[in-house]
Amino acid sequence: MRGWFAGRLPDGWFSERPRIVLDREEITVIGTLPPLTVVEGLPEVERAAAAEGYVERFREETRERRMEIAREAEHRFRRKVSWGVTVDGETVMFTTLSVPVMTRLRQAERQVLDTLVAAGVARSRSDALAWCVRLVGKHTDTWLADLRDALQHVDRVRSEGPGLVD
């Protein structure tokens, strides 16, 4: 899949190979835009505004082509495609997929969600649960990255193993 995107994306869109993030439902393509040279010497507020304009320009100029590539990839890989870019270390997502996830919670866990709703942190239990997941993800990035690396290693070893006999 990474190879397909590497060959399919136009040259010059990104300054390096885009990052492809996968899960069961979605393929996310995040490319790093070439440095914006006109911001040199500008105050921080103007640099931020220039970067925002740069992202919007890229988004508009590549929209048709990105949609075409996404349609092909969705047909080929049977997953939705989302797009984003990184500029000056900041990532801006153009599209993302929101997928419902069902879970069962005990009363104490539901009370946590209800407290977040009552406090105005979240609009609903669903929003509160998403907030909790984002919070855990933010504070455990290193651990989650190590876990993902371990899973990739398991997948690699599994694929190199002997074939299953029926």
XYZ file of N, CA and C in Angstrom, residues 104-114 125:
36
model
N -19.097 -1.705 26.228
C -19.922 -1.932 27.421
C -19.158 -1.368 28.612
N -19.838 -0.566 29.412
C -19.202 0.056 30.569
C -19.980 -0.262 31.835
N -19.267 -0.453 32.901
C -19.883 -0.649 34.207
C -20.297 0.708 34.770
N -21.061 0.696 35.849
C -21.623 1.936 36.392
C -20.540 2.960 36.739
N -19.460 2.524 37.383
C -18.401 3.463 37.760
C -17.800 4.144 36.525
N -17.654 3.402 35.439
C -17.118 3.953 34.199
C -18.110 4.918 33.558
N -19.396 4.562 33.611
C -20.429 5.462 33.069
C -20.490 6.756 33.875
N -20.250 6.656 35.177
C -20.271 7.847 36.012
C -19.148 8.807 35.631
N -18.011 8.278 35.227
C -16.919 9.136 34.743
C -17.400 9.927 33.534
N -18.013 9.238 32.581
C -18.507 9.912 31.379
C -19.583 10.936 31.739
N -20.498 10.561 32.624
C -21.578 11.468 33.014
C -21.041 12.710 33.724
N -22.103 11.280 26.253
C -21.238 10.183 26.672
C -20.265 9.807 25.562
